Short mmCIF file of C-alpha atoms in Angstrom, two decimals:
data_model
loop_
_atom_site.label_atom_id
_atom_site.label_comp_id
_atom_site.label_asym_id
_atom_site.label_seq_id
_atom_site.Cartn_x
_atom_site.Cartn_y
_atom_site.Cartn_z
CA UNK A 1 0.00 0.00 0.00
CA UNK A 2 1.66 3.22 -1.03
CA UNK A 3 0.49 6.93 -0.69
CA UNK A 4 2.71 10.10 -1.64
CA UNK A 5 2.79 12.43 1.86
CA UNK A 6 2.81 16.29 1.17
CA UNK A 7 6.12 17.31 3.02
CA UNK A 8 4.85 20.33 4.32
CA UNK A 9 2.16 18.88 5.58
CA UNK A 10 3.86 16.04 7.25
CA UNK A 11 6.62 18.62 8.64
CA UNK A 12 3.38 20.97 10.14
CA UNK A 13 1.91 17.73 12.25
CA UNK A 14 5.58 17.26 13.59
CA UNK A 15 6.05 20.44 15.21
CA UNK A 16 2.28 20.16 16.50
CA UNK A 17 3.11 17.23 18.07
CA UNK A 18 6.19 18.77 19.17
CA UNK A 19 5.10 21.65 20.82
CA UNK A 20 2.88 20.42 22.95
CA UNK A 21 5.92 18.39 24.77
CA UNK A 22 7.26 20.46 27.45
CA UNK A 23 10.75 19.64 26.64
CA UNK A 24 10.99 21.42 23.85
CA UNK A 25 11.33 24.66 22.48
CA UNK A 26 11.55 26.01 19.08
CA UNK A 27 14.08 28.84 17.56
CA UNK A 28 13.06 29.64 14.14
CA UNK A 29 15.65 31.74 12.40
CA UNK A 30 18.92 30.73 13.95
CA UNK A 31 21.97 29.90 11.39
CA UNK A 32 24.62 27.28 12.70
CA UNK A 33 27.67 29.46 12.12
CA UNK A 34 30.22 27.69 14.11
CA UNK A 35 31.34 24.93 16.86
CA UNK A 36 33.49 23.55 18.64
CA UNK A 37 32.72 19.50 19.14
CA UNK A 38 35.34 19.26 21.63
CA UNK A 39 34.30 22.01 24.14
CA UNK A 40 30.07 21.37 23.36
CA UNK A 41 30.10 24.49 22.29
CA UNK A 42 28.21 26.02 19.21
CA UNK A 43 27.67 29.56 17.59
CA UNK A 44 24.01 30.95 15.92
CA UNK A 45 23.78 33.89 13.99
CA UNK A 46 19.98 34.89 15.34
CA UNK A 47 18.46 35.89 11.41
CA UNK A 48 14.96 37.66 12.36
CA UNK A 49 13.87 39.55 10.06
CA UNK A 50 17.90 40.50 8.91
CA UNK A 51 18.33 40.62 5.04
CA UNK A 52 19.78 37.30 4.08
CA UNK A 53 23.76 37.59 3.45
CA UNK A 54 23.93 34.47 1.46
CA UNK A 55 23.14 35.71 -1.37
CA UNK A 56 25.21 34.38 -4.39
CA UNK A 57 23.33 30.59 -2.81
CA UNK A 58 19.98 32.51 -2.57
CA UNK A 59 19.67 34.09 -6.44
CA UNK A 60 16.16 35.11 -6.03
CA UNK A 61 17.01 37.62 -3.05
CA UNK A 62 17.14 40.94 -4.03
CA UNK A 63 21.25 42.09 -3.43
CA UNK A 64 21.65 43.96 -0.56
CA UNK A 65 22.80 47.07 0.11
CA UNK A 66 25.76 47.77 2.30
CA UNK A 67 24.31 48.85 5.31
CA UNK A 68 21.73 45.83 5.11
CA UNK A 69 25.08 43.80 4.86
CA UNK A 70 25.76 43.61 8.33
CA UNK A 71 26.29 40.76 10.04
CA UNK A 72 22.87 39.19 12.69
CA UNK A 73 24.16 39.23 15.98
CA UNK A 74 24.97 35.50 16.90
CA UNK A 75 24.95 33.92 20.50
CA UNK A 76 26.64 30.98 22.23
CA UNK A 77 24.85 27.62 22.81
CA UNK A 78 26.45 24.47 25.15
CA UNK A 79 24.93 21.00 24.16
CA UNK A 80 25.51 17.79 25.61
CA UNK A 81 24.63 16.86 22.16
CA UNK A 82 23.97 18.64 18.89
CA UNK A 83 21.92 16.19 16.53
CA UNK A 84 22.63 17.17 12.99
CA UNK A 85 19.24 16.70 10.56
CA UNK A 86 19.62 19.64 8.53
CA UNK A 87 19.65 18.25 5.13
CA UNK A 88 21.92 17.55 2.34
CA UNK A 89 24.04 20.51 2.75
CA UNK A 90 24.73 20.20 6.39
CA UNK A 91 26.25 22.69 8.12
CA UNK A 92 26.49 20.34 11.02
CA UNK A 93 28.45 18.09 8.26
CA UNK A 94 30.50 20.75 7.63
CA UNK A 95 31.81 21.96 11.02
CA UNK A 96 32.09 18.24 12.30
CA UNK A 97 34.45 17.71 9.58
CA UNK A 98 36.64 19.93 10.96
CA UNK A 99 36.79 17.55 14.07
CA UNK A 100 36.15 14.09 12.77
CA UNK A 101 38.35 11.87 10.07
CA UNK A 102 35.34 12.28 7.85
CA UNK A 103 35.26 10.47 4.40
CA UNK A 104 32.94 12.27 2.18
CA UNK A 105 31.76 11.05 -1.15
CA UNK A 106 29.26 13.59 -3.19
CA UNK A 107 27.27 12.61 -6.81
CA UNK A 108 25.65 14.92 -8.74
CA UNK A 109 23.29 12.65 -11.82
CA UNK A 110 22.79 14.03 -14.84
CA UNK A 111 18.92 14.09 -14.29
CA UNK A 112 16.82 16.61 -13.46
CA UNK A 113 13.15 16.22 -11.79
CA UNK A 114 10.03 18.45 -12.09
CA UNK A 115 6.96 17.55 -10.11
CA UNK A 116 3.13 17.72 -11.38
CA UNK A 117 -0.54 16.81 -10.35
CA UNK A 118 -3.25 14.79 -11.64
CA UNK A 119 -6.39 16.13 -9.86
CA UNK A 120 -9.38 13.58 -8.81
CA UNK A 121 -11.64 13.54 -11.50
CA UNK A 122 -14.92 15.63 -11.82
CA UNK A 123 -17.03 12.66 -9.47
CA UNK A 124 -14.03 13.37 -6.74
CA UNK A 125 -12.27 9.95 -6.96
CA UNK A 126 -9.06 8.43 -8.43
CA UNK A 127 -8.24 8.63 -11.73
CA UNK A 128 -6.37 5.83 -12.64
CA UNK A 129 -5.98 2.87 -10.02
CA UNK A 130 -4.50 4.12 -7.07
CA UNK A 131 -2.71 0.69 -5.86
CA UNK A 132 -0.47 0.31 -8.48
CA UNK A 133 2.93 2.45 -8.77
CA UNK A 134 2.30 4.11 -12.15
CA UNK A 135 5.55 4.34 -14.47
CA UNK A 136 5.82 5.46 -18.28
CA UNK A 137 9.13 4.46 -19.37
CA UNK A 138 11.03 6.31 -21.93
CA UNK A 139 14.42 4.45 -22.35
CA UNK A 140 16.17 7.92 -20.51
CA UNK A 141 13.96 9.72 -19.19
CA UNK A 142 10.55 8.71 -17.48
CA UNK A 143 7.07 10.12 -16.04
CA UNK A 144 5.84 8.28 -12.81
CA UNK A 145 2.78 8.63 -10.73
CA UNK A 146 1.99 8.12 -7.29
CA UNK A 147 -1.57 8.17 -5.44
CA UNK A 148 -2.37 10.80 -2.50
CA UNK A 149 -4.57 10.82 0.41
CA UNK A 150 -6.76 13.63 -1.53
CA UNK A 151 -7.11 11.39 -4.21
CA UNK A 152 -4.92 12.68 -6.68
CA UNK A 153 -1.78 12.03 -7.90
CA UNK A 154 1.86 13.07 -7.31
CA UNK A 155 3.45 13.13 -10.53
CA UNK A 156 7.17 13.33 -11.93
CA UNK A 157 9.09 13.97 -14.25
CA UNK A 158 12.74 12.82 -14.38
CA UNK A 159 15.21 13.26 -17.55
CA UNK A 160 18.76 14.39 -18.65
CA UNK A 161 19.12 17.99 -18.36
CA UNK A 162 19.59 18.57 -21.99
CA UNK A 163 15.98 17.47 -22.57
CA UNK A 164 14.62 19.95 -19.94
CA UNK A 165 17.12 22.63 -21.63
CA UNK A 166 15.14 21.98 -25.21
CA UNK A 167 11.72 21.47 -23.22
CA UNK A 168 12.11 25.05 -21.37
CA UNK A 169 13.15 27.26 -25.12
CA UNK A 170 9.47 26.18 -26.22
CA UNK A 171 7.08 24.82 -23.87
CA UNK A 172 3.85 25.97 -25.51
CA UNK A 173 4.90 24.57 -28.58
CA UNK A 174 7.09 20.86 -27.63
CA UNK A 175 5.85 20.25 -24.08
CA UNK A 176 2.77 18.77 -24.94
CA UNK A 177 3.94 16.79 -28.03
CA UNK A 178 6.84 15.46 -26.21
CA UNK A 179 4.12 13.81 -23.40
CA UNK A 180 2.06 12.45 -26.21
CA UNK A 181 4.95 10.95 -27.52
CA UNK A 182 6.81 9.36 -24.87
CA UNK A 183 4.18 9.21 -22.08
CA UNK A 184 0.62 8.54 -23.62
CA UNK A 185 -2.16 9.06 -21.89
CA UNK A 186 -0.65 11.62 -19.55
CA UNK A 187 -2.02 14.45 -21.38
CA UNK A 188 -4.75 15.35 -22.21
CA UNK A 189 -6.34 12.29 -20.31
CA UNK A 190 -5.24 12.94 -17.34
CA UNK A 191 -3.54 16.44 -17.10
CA UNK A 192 -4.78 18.96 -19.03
CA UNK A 193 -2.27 20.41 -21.72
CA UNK A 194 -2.76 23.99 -19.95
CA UNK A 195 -2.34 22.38 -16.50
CA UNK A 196 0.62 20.35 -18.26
CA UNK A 197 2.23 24.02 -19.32
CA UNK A 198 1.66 25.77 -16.04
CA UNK A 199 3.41 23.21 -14.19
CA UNK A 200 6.42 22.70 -16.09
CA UNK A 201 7.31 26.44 -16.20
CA UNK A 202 5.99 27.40 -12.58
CA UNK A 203 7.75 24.24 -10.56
CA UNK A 204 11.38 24.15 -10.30
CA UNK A 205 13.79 21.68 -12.17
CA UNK A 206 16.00 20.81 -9.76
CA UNK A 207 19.35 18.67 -9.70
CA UNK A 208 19.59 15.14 -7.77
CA UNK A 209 21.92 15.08 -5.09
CA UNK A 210 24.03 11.35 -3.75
CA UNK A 211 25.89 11.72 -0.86
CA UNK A 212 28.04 9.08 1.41
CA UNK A 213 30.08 9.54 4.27
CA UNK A 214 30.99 8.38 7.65
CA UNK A 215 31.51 8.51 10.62
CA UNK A 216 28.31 10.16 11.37
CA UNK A 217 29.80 11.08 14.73
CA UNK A 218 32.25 12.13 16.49
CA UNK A 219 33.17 11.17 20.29
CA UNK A 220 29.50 11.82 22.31
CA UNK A 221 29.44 15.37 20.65
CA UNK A 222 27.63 15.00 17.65
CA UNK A 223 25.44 12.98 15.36
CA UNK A 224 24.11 13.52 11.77
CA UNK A 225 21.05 11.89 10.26
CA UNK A 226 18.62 11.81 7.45
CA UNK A 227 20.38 13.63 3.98
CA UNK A 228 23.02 15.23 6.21
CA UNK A 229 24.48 11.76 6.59
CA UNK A 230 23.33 10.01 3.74
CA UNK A 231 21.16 11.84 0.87
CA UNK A 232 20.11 9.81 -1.91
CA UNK A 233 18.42 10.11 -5.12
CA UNK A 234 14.73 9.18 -4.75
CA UNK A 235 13.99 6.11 -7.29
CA UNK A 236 13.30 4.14 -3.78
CA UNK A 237 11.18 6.45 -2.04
CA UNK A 238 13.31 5.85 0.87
CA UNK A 239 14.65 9.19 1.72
CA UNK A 240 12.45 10.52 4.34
CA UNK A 241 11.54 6.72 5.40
CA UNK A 242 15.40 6.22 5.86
CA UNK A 243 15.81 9.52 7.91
CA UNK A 244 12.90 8.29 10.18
CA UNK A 245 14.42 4.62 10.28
CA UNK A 246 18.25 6.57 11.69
CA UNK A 247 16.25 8.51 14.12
CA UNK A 248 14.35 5.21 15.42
CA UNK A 249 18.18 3.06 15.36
CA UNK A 250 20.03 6.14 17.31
CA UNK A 251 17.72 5.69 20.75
CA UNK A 252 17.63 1.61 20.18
CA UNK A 253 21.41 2.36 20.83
CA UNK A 254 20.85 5.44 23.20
CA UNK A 255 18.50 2.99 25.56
CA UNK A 256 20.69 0.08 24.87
CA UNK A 257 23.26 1.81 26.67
CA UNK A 258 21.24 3.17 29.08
CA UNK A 259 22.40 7.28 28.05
CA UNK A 260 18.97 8.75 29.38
CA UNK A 261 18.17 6.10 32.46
CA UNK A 262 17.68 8.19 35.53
CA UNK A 263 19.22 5.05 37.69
CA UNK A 264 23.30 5.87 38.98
CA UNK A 265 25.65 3.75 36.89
CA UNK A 266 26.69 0.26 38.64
CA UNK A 267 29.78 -0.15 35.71
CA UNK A 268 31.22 3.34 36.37
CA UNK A 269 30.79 4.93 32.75
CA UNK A 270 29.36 8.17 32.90
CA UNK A 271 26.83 9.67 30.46
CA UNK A 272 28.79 10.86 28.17
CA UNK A 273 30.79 7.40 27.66
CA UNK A 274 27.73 5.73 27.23
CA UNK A 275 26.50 8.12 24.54
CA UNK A 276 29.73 7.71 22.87
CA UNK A 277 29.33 3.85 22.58
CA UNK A 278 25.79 4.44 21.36
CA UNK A 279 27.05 6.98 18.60
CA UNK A 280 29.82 4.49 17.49
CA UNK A 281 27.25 1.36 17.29
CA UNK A 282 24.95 3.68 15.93
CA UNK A 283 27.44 4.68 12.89
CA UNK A 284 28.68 0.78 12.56
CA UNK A 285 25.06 -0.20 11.65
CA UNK A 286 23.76 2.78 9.74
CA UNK A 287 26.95 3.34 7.41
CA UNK A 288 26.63 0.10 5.08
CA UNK A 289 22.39 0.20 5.58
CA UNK A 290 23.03 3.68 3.83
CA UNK A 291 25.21 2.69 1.14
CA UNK A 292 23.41 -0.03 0.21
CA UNK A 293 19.60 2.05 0.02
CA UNK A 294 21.94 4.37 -1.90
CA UNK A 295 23.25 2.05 -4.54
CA UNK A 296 19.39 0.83 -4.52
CA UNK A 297 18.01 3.87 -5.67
CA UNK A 298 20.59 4.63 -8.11
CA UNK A 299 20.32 1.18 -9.75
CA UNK A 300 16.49 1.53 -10.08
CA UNK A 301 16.38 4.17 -11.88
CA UNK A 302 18.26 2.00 -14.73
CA UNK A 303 15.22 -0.16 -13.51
CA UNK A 304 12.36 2.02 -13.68
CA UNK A 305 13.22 4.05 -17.13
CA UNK A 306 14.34 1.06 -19.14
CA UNK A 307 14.68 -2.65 -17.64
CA UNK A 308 10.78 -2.90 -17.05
CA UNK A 309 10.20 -2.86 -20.78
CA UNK A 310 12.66 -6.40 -21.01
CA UNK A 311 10.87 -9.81 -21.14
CA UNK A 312 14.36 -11.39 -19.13
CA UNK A 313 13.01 -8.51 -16.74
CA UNK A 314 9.48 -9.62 -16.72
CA UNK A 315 9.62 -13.14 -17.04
CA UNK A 316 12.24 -12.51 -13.63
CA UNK A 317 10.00 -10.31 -11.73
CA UNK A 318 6.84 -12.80 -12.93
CA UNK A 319 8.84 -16.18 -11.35
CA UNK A 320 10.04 -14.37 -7.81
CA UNK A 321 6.30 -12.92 -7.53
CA UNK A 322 4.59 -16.39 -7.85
CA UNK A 323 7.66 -17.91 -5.61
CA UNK A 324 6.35 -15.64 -2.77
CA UNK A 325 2.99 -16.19 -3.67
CA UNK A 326 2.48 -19.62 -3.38
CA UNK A 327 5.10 -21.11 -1.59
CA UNK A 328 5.79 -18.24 1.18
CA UNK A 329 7.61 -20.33 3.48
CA UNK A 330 10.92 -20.06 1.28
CA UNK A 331 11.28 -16.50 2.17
CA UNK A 332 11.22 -15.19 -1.19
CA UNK A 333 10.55 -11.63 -2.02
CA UNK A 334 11.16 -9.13 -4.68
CA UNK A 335 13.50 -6.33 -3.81
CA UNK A 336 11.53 -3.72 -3.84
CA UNK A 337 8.73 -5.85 -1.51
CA UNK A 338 11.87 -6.11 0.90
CA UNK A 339 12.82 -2.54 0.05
CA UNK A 340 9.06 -0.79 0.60
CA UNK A 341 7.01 -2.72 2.60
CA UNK A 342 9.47 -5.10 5.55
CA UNK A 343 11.51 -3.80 7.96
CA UNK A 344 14.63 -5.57 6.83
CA UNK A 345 17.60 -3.87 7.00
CA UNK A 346 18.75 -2.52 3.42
CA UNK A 347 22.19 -4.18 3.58
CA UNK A 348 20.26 -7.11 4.30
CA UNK A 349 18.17 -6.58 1.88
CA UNK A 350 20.97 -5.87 -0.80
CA UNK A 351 22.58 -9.63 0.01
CA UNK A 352 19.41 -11.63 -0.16
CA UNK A 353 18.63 -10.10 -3.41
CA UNK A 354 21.78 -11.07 -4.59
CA UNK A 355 21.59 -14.84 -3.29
CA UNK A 356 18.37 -15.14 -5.05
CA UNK A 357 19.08 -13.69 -8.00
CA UNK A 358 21.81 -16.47 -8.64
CA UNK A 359 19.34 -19.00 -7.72
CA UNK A 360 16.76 -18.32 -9.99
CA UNK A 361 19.27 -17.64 -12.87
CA UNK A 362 20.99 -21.02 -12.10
CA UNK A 363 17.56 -22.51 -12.10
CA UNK A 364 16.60 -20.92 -15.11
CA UNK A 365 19.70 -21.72 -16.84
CA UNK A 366 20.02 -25.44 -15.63
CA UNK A 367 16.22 -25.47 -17.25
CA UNK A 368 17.51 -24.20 -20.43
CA UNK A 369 20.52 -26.35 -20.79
CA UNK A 370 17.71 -29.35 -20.19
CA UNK A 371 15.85 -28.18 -23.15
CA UNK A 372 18.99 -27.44 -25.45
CA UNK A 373 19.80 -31.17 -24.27
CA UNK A 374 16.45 -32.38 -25.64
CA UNK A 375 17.00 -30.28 -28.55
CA UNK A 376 20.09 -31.56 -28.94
CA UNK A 377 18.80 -35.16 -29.15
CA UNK A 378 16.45 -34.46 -31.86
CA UNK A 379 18.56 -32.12 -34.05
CA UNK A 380 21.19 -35.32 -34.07
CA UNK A 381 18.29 -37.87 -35.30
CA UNK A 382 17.28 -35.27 -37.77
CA UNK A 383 20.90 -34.57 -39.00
CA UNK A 384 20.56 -38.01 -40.46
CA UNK A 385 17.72 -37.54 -42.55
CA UNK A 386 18.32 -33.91 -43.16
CA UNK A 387 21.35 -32.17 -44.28
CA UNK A 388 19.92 -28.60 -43.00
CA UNK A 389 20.09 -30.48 -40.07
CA UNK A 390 23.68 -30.17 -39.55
CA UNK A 391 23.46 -26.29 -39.33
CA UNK A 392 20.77 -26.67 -36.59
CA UNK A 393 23.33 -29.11 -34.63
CA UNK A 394 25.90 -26.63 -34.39
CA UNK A 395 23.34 -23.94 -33.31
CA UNK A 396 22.28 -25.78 -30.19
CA UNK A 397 25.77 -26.96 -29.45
CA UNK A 398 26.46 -23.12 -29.84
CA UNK A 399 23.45 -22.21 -27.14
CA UNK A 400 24.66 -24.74 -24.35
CA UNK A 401 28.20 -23.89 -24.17
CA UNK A 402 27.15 -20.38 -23.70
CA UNK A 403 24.29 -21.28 -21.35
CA UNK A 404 26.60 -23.50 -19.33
CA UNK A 405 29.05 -20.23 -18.73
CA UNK A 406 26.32 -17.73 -18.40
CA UNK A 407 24.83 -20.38 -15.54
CA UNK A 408 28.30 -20.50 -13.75
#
């Protein structure tokens, strides 16, 4: 069961829910500008309503003038510990480099994404089935649609960013022939060609980021989750879902090692020891989980835009489905059934996808070889009373040697 969630909603019901706990308080405005990881020590510029100074990262500001150039008066914070869930461009990331042996790996794909609606239709339902994952391939590009709670759909598109460079010269004119082409059925069925239009040229086209890197910590100080530890590009729809999943693995580890129970320690390790343990269990299990939902979502794009249309891919996805089906007690399960709806852990995930893979394509291939060997069999009777049948002999003979070294 799959719904797209409205981020702005979903952020709004978090700081409801927030605010109503009396341990916490909220500082809109504040800019991390600076710590100091080994002294728990960290710096704010307090914004307010300040002109922004970042302007060369903020294009749509207006420049400022020099007197609005002055710097926003900043103030000191202590922390026992500064959690770091400020997105793929963390400045948390950034100043706990400065402390930690950090290795940092950063992608940029050469795909851009745009995001569009398909409104319930006129009786206030669904347009198209809303338990299916909708995908129109196009080979390099592709359109995909998800349902929402309001019973429309969140739609995107995803290409190289020369097609959105030709797209954007003329939109009135190639937009719209461009969907009928690649993506039938999208317009006008479904989103109106002026609808189609307004979207494209009013909602941004924006890059996709990967990032890896660990440690995620460093000593008790500091931790970073979500995209500041570990964005990804979103062909998974794990994003967000991982973020959550970090936040829920940090306090297994935080009450594992007993960091917030009241009780005096028996074993002599203070607080902060405990919370250091927790951070550097926490990081041992999260880094390769990471990686591996990475590496997911980058390979399923390949998936998504062009494998779907293979009959290998198919007949593959058709065999593990009816495996898990009907005989359930094997354990078998598609990847993205692992991926989307268990609670496996994605490096787990990433190995028994792998083991089955070679099983079914040593089964498959074992099968073949049987029926080249019954081929075989008949081509030989039939290269006696056939001299066409000679050509046929060394055909098959052909197909098993390379089905025996594709099986191995």
């Amino acid at each position: 069961f799959i719904r797209a969630v409205d981020r702005a909603g979903l952020n709004k019901r978090l700081l409801d829910s927030l605010e109503k706990m009396p341990n916490v308080t909220f500082h809109f405005n504040h800019k991390l500008t600076g710590a100091d990881f080994s002294k728990n020590v960290a710096w704010f510029e307090q914004r307010g309503d300040a002109p922004k100074t970042d302007q060369p990262q903020n294009p749509s500001q207006p420049s400022p003038t020099k007197k609005e150039q002055r710097r926003a008066p900043e103030i000191e914070v202590s922390f026992d510990l500064l959690i770091g869930a400020d997105g793929a461009h963390s400045a948390a990331r950034y100043h706990m480099m400065k402390f930690a042996r950090l290795n940092y790996q950063q992608k940029y794909i050469d795909t851009l994404w745009c995001e569009f609606q398909i409104p319930p239709s006129s009786t206030g339902d669904f347009k198209i089935s809303p338990n299916h994952l909708h995908i129109w391939p196009g080979g390099e590009f592709m359109f995909i649609a998800i349902p929402s709670l309001d019973k429309s759909f969140t739609c995107t598109l995803f290409a190289p960013s020369t097609c959105f460079a030709d797209l954007s010269k003329a939109p009135e004119t190639d937009l719209l022939p461009f969907f009928e082409t690649n993506f039938p059925g999208v317009s006008p069925n479904l989103i109106t060609p002026k609808d189609l239009q307004s979207q494209f040229t009013s909602n941004p086209h924006l890059p996709l980021i990967s990032i890896k890197c660990t440690p995620y910590h460093y000593t008790s100080s500091v931790v970073i989750l979500g995209d500041a530890a570990h964005a990804m590009v979103p062909f998974y729809g794990q994003g967000m879902n991982a973020g959550l999943e970090d936040v829920r693995v940090l306090f297994d580890f935080l009450d594992l090692h007993g960091v917030y129970d009241p009780s005096p320690s028996t074993n002599g390790t203070t607080c902060a020891q405990a919370r250091a343990r927790a951070l550097e269990e926490y990081t041992m299990q999260r880094t390769p989980d990471a990686s591996a939902i990475n590496d997911l979502a980058l390979r399923n794009y390949t998936e998504m835009r062009a494998s779907v249309t293979s009959p290998v891919y198919r007949l593959r996805k058709w065999v593990e489905e009816s495996v898990n089906k009907y005989v359930p007690s094997l354990g078998w399960s598609t990847q993205y059934s692992r991926v989307s709806f268990e609670n496996e852990r994605y490096s787990e995930v990433e190995r028994a996808v792998e083991r089955q893979g070679r099983i079914l394509m040593g089964v498959l291939a074992v099968g073949l070889v049987g029926v080249v060997g019954v081929g075989g069999a008949w081509a030989w009777r039939w290269n006696h009373a056939r001299p066409t049948g000679r050509v046929v002999t060394r055909w098959l003979l052909w197909a098993a040697k390379r089905t025996e070294e594709y099986a191995r």
